[in-house]
């Protein structure tokens, strides 16, 4: 009953529903892709699962039509990151926010073109939105790597003469932050692999992933994100 209550509570929020839809969509793509490719007798079931995955992806695309304002408010509050002590983290975060802010209207135009609301070439707008997403993920990877390096240096650096070692509570907090950054790094890398796959052919491994591999990368990223959200909720 407790787990059902937690699930119901998570589904009451937009972010909670989005995480569940995301993990279900990628899981369907993973299982469906495996069945189509490896199990000819179950190919019909696999095809149906791939259709479900596609529809869940469309659902998330439509829900993101309403994300612009919340993203704008967050970007405005963060500003130029004056609260950040590290200059590299500040500017990487600012550029990441800019890429995220531009991503939404590009995706909206692409969706509207596919729905024949706008008479424009949707493929160009899908490519642009995917490129912005990939840029945001790449910046997130750079930020996490930098934070892990800095935190590791602070934890391993010998204490100077006449200074006391790090308090146990602060050390634990830094170790927890390192774990969080490591999870974010893995999640962003998994999403980045898919983002490059969806770019036009000729860009690295674009277009080379089979459906099951796209589903696997997305499932890994989704599960890590859900774990981080649950962990942050537990700490709160």
mmCIF file of C-alpha atoms in Angstrom:
data_model
loop_
_atom_site.group_PDB
_atom_site.id
_atom_site.type_symbol
_atom_site.label_atom_id
_atom_site.label_comp_id
_atom_site.label_asym_id
_atom_site.label_seq_id
_atom_site.Cartn_x
_atom_site.Cartn_y
_atom_site.Cartn_z
ATOM 1 C CA UNK A 1 0.000 0.000 0.000
ATOM 2 C CA UNK A 2 2.834 2.380 0.820
ATOM 3 C CA UNK A 3 4.412 1.892 -2.615
ATOM 4 C CA UNK A 4 1.051 2.461 -4.317
ATOM 5 C CA UNK A 5 0.590 5.660 -2.311
ATOM 6 C CA UNK A 6 4.043 6.868 -3.364
ATOM 7 C CA UNK A 7 3.265 6.078 -7.008
ATOM 8 C CA UNK A 8 -0.089 7.849 -6.832
ATOM 9 C CA UNK A 9 1.577 10.856 -5.220
ATOM 10 C CA UNK A 10 4.223 10.983 -7.934
ATOM 11 C CA UNK A 11 1.603 10.772 -10.685
ATOM 12 C CA UNK A 12 -0.203 13.806 -9.286
ATOM 13 C CA UNK A 13 2.656 16.009 -10.498
ATOM 14 C CA UNK A 14 3.513 16.781 -14.099
ATOM 15 C CA UNK A 15 7.164 15.789 -13.660
ATOM 16 C CA UNK A 16 6.172 12.507 -12.048
ATOM 17 C CA UNK A 17 3.843 11.598 -14.913
ATOM 18 C CA UNK A 18 6.445 12.617 -17.477
ATOM 19 C CA UNK A 19 9.087 10.369 -15.880
ATOM 20 C CA UNK A 20 6.692 7.407 -15.858
ATOM 21 C CA UNK A 21 5.606 7.957 -19.472
ATOM 22 C CA UNK A 22 9.246 8.265 -20.482
ATOM 23 C CA UNK A 23 10.409 5.054 -18.829
ATOM 24 C CA UNK A 24 7.363 3.130 -20.133
ATOM 25 C CA UNK A 25 7.963 4.408 -23.655
ATOM 26 C CA UNK A 26 11.607 3.444 -23.724
ATOM 27 C CA UNK A 27 10.922 0.066 -22.075
ATOM 28 C CA UNK A 28 8.347 -0.679 -24.784
ATOM 29 C CA UNK A 29 10.893 0.294 -27.430
ATOM 30 C CA UNK A 30 13.563 -1.895 -25.819
ATOM 31 C CA UNK A 31 11.364 -4.991 -25.510
ATOM 32 C CA UNK A 32 9.634 -4.409 -28.851
ATOM 33 C CA UNK A 33 12.940 -3.943 -30.652
ATOM 34 C CA UNK A 34 14.367 -7.143 -29.166
ATOM 35 C CA UNK A 35 11.240 -9.138 -30.111
ATOM 36 C CA UNK A 36 11.195 -7.833 -33.688
ATOM 37 C CA UNK A 37 14.910 -8.433 -34.226
ATOM 38 C CA UNK A 38 15.538 -11.625 -32.245
ATOM 39 C CA UNK A 39 12.174 -13.419 -32.022
ATOM 40 C CA UNK A 40 10.393 -13.744 -35.401
ATOM 41 C CA UNK A 41 7.503 -15.623 -33.770
ATOM 42 C CA UNK A 42 6.860 -12.649 -31.486
ATOM 43 C CA UNK A 43 7.459 -9.953 -34.092
ATOM 44 C CA UNK A 44 3.786 -8.899 -34.087
ATOM 45 C CA UNK A 45 3.898 -8.273 -30.337
ATOM 46 C CA UNK A 46 7.153 -6.376 -30.794
ATOM 47 C CA UNK A 47 5.635 -4.216 -33.518
ATOM 48 C CA UNK A 48 2.705 -3.342 -31.270
ATOM 49 C CA UNK A 49 5.061 -2.402 -28.450
ATOM 50 C CA UNK A 50 6.975 -0.124 -30.833
ATOM 51 C CA UNK A 51 3.686 1.551 -31.779
ATOM 52 C CA UNK A 52 2.907 2.098 -28.090
ATOM 53 C CA UNK A 53 6.380 3.573 -27.627
ATOM 54 C CA UNK A 54 5.825 5.984 -30.518
ATOM 55 C CA UNK A 55 2.462 7.119 -29.125
ATOM 56 C CA UNK A 56 3.924 7.698 -25.663
ATOM 57 C CA UNK A 57 6.667 9.779 -27.243
ATOM 58 C CA UNK A 58 4.028 11.852 -29.060
ATOM 59 C CA UNK A 59 2.219 12.293 -25.754
ATOM 60 C CA UNK A 60 5.344 13.765 -24.149
ATOM 61 C CA UNK A 61 5.878 16.036 -27.156
ATOM 62 C CA UNK A 62 2.383 17.504 -26.775
ATOM 63 C CA UNK A 63 2.784 17.930 -23.013
ATOM 64 C CA UNK A 64 6.002 19.871 -23.615
ATOM 65 C CA UNK A 65 3.984 22.504 -25.487
ATOM 66 C CA UNK A 66 3.361 24.027 -22.059
ATOM 67 C CA UNK A 67 6.963 23.933 -20.752
ATOM 68 C CA UNK A 68 8.194 27.214 -22.223
ATOM 69 C CA UNK A 69 6.961 29.452 -19.413
ATOM 70 C CA UNK A 70 8.369 27.341 -16.586
ATOM 71 C CA UNK A 71 11.705 27.116 -18.411
ATOM 72 C CA UNK A 72 11.711 30.886 -18.954
ATOM 73 C CA UNK A 73 11.038 31.531 -15.259
ATOM 74 C CA UNK A 74 13.889 29.197 -14.277
ATOM 75 C CA UNK A 75 16.277 30.787 -16.797
ATOM 76 C CA UNK A 76 15.369 34.269 -15.577
ATOM 77 C CA UNK A 77 15.870 33.316 -11.934
ATOM 78 C CA UNK A 78 19.259 31.761 -12.668
ATOM 79 C CA UNK A 79 20.291 34.730 -14.789
ATOM 80 C CA UNK A 80 24.055 34.825 -15.308
ATOM 81 C CA UNK A 81 24.639 32.491 -12.385
ATOM 82 C CA UNK A 82 25.979 35.087 -9.976
ATOM 83 C CA UNK A 83 25.369 32.644 -7.121
ATOM 84 C CA UNK A 84 27.843 30.142 -8.573
ATOM 85 C CA UNK A 85 31.355 30.269 -7.128
ATOM 86 C CA UNK A 86 32.943 28.483 -10.095
ATOM 87 C CA UNK A 87 33.165 30.505 -13.331
ATOM 88 C CA UNK A 88 33.201 27.412 -15.577
ATOM 89 C CA UNK A 89 30.073 25.982 -13.931
ATOM 90 C CA UNK A 90 28.369 29.357 -14.226
ATOM 91 C CA UNK A 91 28.841 29.800 -17.960
ATOM 92 C CA UNK A 92 28.212 26.167 -18.824
ATOM 93 C CA UNK A 93 24.915 26.402 -16.914
ATOM 94 C CA UNK A 94 23.988 29.674 -18.633
ATOM 95 C CA UNK A 95 24.643 28.180 -22.079
ATOM 96 C CA UNK A 96 22.719 25.041 -21.102
ATOM 97 C CA UNK A 97 19.721 27.109 -20.034
ATOM 98 C CA UNK A 98 19.861 29.018 -23.322
ATOM 99 C CA UNK A 99 19.938 25.788 -25.335
ATOM 100 C CA UNK A 100 16.995 24.401 -23.343
ATOM 101 C CA UNK A 101 15.022 27.612 -23.800
ATOM 102 C CA UNK A 102 15.514 27.556 -27.576
ATOM 103 C CA UNK A 103 14.780 23.833 -27.794
ATOM 104 C CA UNK A 104 11.099 24.141 -26.888
ATOM 105 C CA UNK A 105 9.920 26.570 -29.615
ATOM 106 C CA UNK A 106 11.885 24.621 -32.242
ATOM 107 C CA UNK A 107 10.173 21.394 -31.189
ATOM 108 C CA UNK A 108 6.790 23.128 -31.160
ATOM 109 C CA UNK A 109 7.268 24.297 -34.753
ATOM 110 C CA UNK A 110 8.330 20.792 -35.807
ATOM 111 C CA UNK A 111 5.263 19.291 -34.120
ATOM 112 C CA UNK A 112 2.967 21.879 -35.703
ATOM 113 C CA UNK A 113 4.481 21.138 -39.125
ATOM 114 C CA UNK A 114 3.886 17.398 -38.709
ATOM 115 C CA UNK A 115 0.307 18.118 -37.619
ATOM 116 C CA UNK A 116 -0.106 20.369 -40.699
ATOM 117 C CA UNK A 117 -0.837 23.385 -38.553
ATOM 118 C CA UNK A 118 2.141 25.151 -40.132
ATOM 119 C CA UNK A 119 3.255 24.711 -43.736
ATOM 120 C CA UNK A 120 6.988 24.388 -43.183
ATOM 121 C CA UNK A 121 9.533 21.589 -43.506
ATOM 122 C CA UNK A 122 9.332 19.746 -40.180
ATOM 123 C CA UNK A 123 12.586 17.817 -40.690
ATOM 124 C CA UNK A 124 14.693 20.981 -40.405
ATOM 125 C CA UNK A 125 13.025 21.965 -37.155
ATOM 126 C CA UNK A 126 13.341 18.444 -35.725
ATOM 127 C CA UNK A 127 17.042 18.517 -36.589
ATOM 128 C CA UNK A 128 17.475 21.913 -34.953
ATOM 129 C CA UNK A 129 15.633 20.891 -31.792
ATOM 130 C CA UNK A 130 17.635 17.645 -31.566
ATOM 131 C CA UNK A 131 20.895 19.560 -32.036
ATOM 132 C CA UNK A 132 19.939 21.946 -29.221
ATOM 133 C CA UNK A 133 19.072 18.991 -26.997
ATOM 134 C CA UNK A 134 22.427 17.368 -27.796
ATOM 135 C CA UNK A 135 24.216 20.648 -27.008
ATOM 136 C CA UNK A 136 22.425 20.911 -23.665
ATOM 137 C CA UNK A 137 23.368 17.316 -22.821
ATOM 138 C CA UNK A 138 26.987 17.875 -23.845
ATOM 139 C CA UNK A 139 27.164 20.938 -21.601
ATOM 140 C CA UNK A 140 25.629 18.895 -18.793
ATOM 141 C CA UNK A 141 28.293 16.217 -19.274
ATOM 142 C CA UNK A 142 31.035 18.865 -19.152
ATOM 143 C CA UNK A 143 29.554 20.362 -15.982
ATOM 144 C CA UNK A 144 29.295 17.001 -14.209
ATOM 145 C CA UNK A 145 32.855 16.025 -15.157
ATOM 146 C CA UNK A 146 34.169 19.357 -13.889
ATOM 147 C CA UNK A 147 32.232 19.074 -10.631
ATOM 148 C CA UNK A 148 33.442 15.501 -10.065
ATOM 149 C CA UNK A 149 37.043 16.601 -10.639
ATOM 150 C CA UNK A 150 36.742 19.537 -8.251
ATOM 151 C CA UNK A 151 34.986 17.539 -5.530
ATOM 152 C CA UNK A 152 37.529 14.731 -5.806
ATOM 153 C CA UNK A 153 40.376 17.209 -5.463
ATOM 154 C CA UNK A 154 38.805 18.754 -2.371
ATOM 155 C CA UNK A 155 38.259 15.369 -0.750
ATOM 156 C CA UNK A 156 41.759 14.082 -1.503
ATOM 157 C CA UNK A 157 43.801 17.221 -1.002
ATOM 158 C CA UNK A 158 45.948 17.094 2.161
ATOM 159 C CA UNK A 159 44.998 19.570 4.832
ATOM 160 C CA UNK A 160 47.287 22.541 5.208
ATOM 161 C CA UNK A 161 49.288 23.031 8.402
ATOM 162 C CA UNK A 162 47.364 24.449 11.336
ATOM 163 C CA UNK A 163 44.015 23.693 9.653
ATOM 164 C CA UNK A 164 41.485 21.144 10.778
ATOM 165 C CA UNK A 165 40.303 18.360 8.426
ATOM 166 C CA UNK A 166 36.898 18.495 6.780
ATOM 167 C CA UNK A 167 34.046 17.902 9.252
ATOM 168 C CA UNK A 168 32.416 14.497 8.842
ATOM 169 C CA UNK A 169 29.068 16.048 7.907
ATOM 170 C CA UNK A 170 30.613 18.189 5.171
ATOM 171 C CA UNK A 171 32.585 15.227 3.828
ATOM 172 C CA UNK A 172 29.412 13.137 3.626
ATOM 173 C CA UNK A 173 27.610 15.964 1.842
ATOM 174 C CA UNK A 174 30.413 16.226 -0.706
ATOM 175 C CA UNK A 175 30.393 12.453 -1.256
ATOM 176 C CA UNK A 176 26.624 12.542 -1.781
ATOM 177 C CA UNK A 177 27.072 15.368 -4.294
ATOM 178 C CA UNK A 178 29.692 13.314 -6.132
ATOM 179 C CA UNK A 179 27.252 10.409 -6.381
ATOM 180 C CA UNK A 180 24.570 12.732 -7.709
ATOM 181 C CA UNK A 181 26.932 14.198 -10.309
ATOM 182 C CA UNK A 182 28.024 10.697 -11.373
ATOM 183 C CA UNK A 183 24.398 9.655 -11.890
ATOM 184 C CA UNK A 184 23.699 12.838 -13.862
ATOM 185 C CA UNK A 185 26.768 12.153 -15.993
ATOM 186 C CA UNK A 186 25.646 8.617 -16.851
ATOM 187 C CA UNK A 187 22.089 9.776 -17.563
ATOM 188 C CA UNK A 188 23.258 12.587 -19.857
ATOM 189 C CA UNK A 189 25.673 10.288 -21.696
ATOM 190 C CA UNK A 190 22.887 7.778 -22.376
ATOM 191 C CA UNK A 191 20.595 10.529 -23.680
ATOM 192 C CA UNK A 192 23.449 12.044 -25.714
ATOM 193 C CA UNK A 193 23.981 8.710 -27.471
ATOM 194 C CA UNK A 194 20.335 8.792 -28.581
ATOM 195 C CA UNK A 195 20.436 12.487 -29.484
ATOM 196 C CA UNK A 196 23.358 11.902 -31.869
ATOM 197 C CA UNK A 197 21.507 8.903 -33.352
ATOM 198 C CA UNK A 198 18.568 11.181 -34.230
ATOM 199 C CA UNK A 199 20.749 13.751 -36.015
ATOM 200 C CA UNK A 200 21.078 13.618 -39.833
ATOM 201 C CA UNK A 201 23.107 10.710 -41.195
ATOM 202 C CA UNK A 202 26.810 11.412 -41.500
ATOM 203 C CA UNK A 203 27.117 12.902 -38.012
ATOM 204 C CA UNK A 204 29.073 10.368 -35.944
ATOM 205 C CA UNK A 205 26.769 7.344 -35.397
ATOM 206 C CA UNK A 206 23.573 9.098 -36.516
ATOM 207 C CA UNK A 207 20.913 6.680 -37.738
ATOM 208 C CA UNK A 208 22.895 3.548 -36.828
ATOM 209 C CA UNK A 209 21.147 2.489 -33.619
ATOM 210 C CA UNK A 210 18.573 -0.315 -33.849
ATOM 211 C CA UNK A 211 15.301 0.358 -31.972
ATOM 212 C CA UNK A 212 16.258 -1.877 -29.031
ATOM 213 C CA UNK A 213 19.505 0.058 -28.443
ATOM 214 C CA UNK A 214 17.649 3.386 -28.468
ATOM 215 C CA UNK A 215 15.233 1.854 -25.955
ATOM 216 C CA UNK A 216 18.105 0.597 -23.801
ATOM 217 C CA UNK A 217 19.846 3.988 -23.662
ATOM 218 C CA UNK A 218 16.561 5.736 -22.903
ATOM 219 C CA UNK A 219 15.597 3.211 -20.244
ATOM 220 C CA UNK A 220 18.954 3.621 -18.485
ATOM 221 C CA UNK A 221 18.623 7.399 -18.519
ATOM 222 C CA UNK A 222 14.990 7.290 -17.358
ATOM 223 C CA UNK A 223 15.663 4.902 -14.471
ATOM 224 C CA UNK A 224 18.630 6.994 -13.300
ATOM 225 C CA UNK A 225 16.500 10.152 -13.420
ATOM 226 C CA UNK A 226 13.689 8.491 -11.464
ATOM 227 C CA UNK A 227 16.185 7.236 -8.880
ATOM 228 C CA UNK A 228 17.657 10.713 -8.475
ATOM 229 C CA UNK A 229 14.198 12.242 -8.091
ATOM 230 C CA UNK A 230 13.211 9.644 -5.476
ATOM 231 C CA UNK A 231 16.495 10.167 -3.664
ATOM 232 C CA UNK A 232 16.068 13.948 -3.636
ATOM 233 C CA UNK A 233 12.500 13.530 -2.374
ATOM 234 C CA UNK A 234 13.680 11.243 0.409
ATOM 235 C CA UNK A 235 16.367 13.703 1.490
ATOM 236 C CA UNK A 236 13.827 16.540 1.465
#
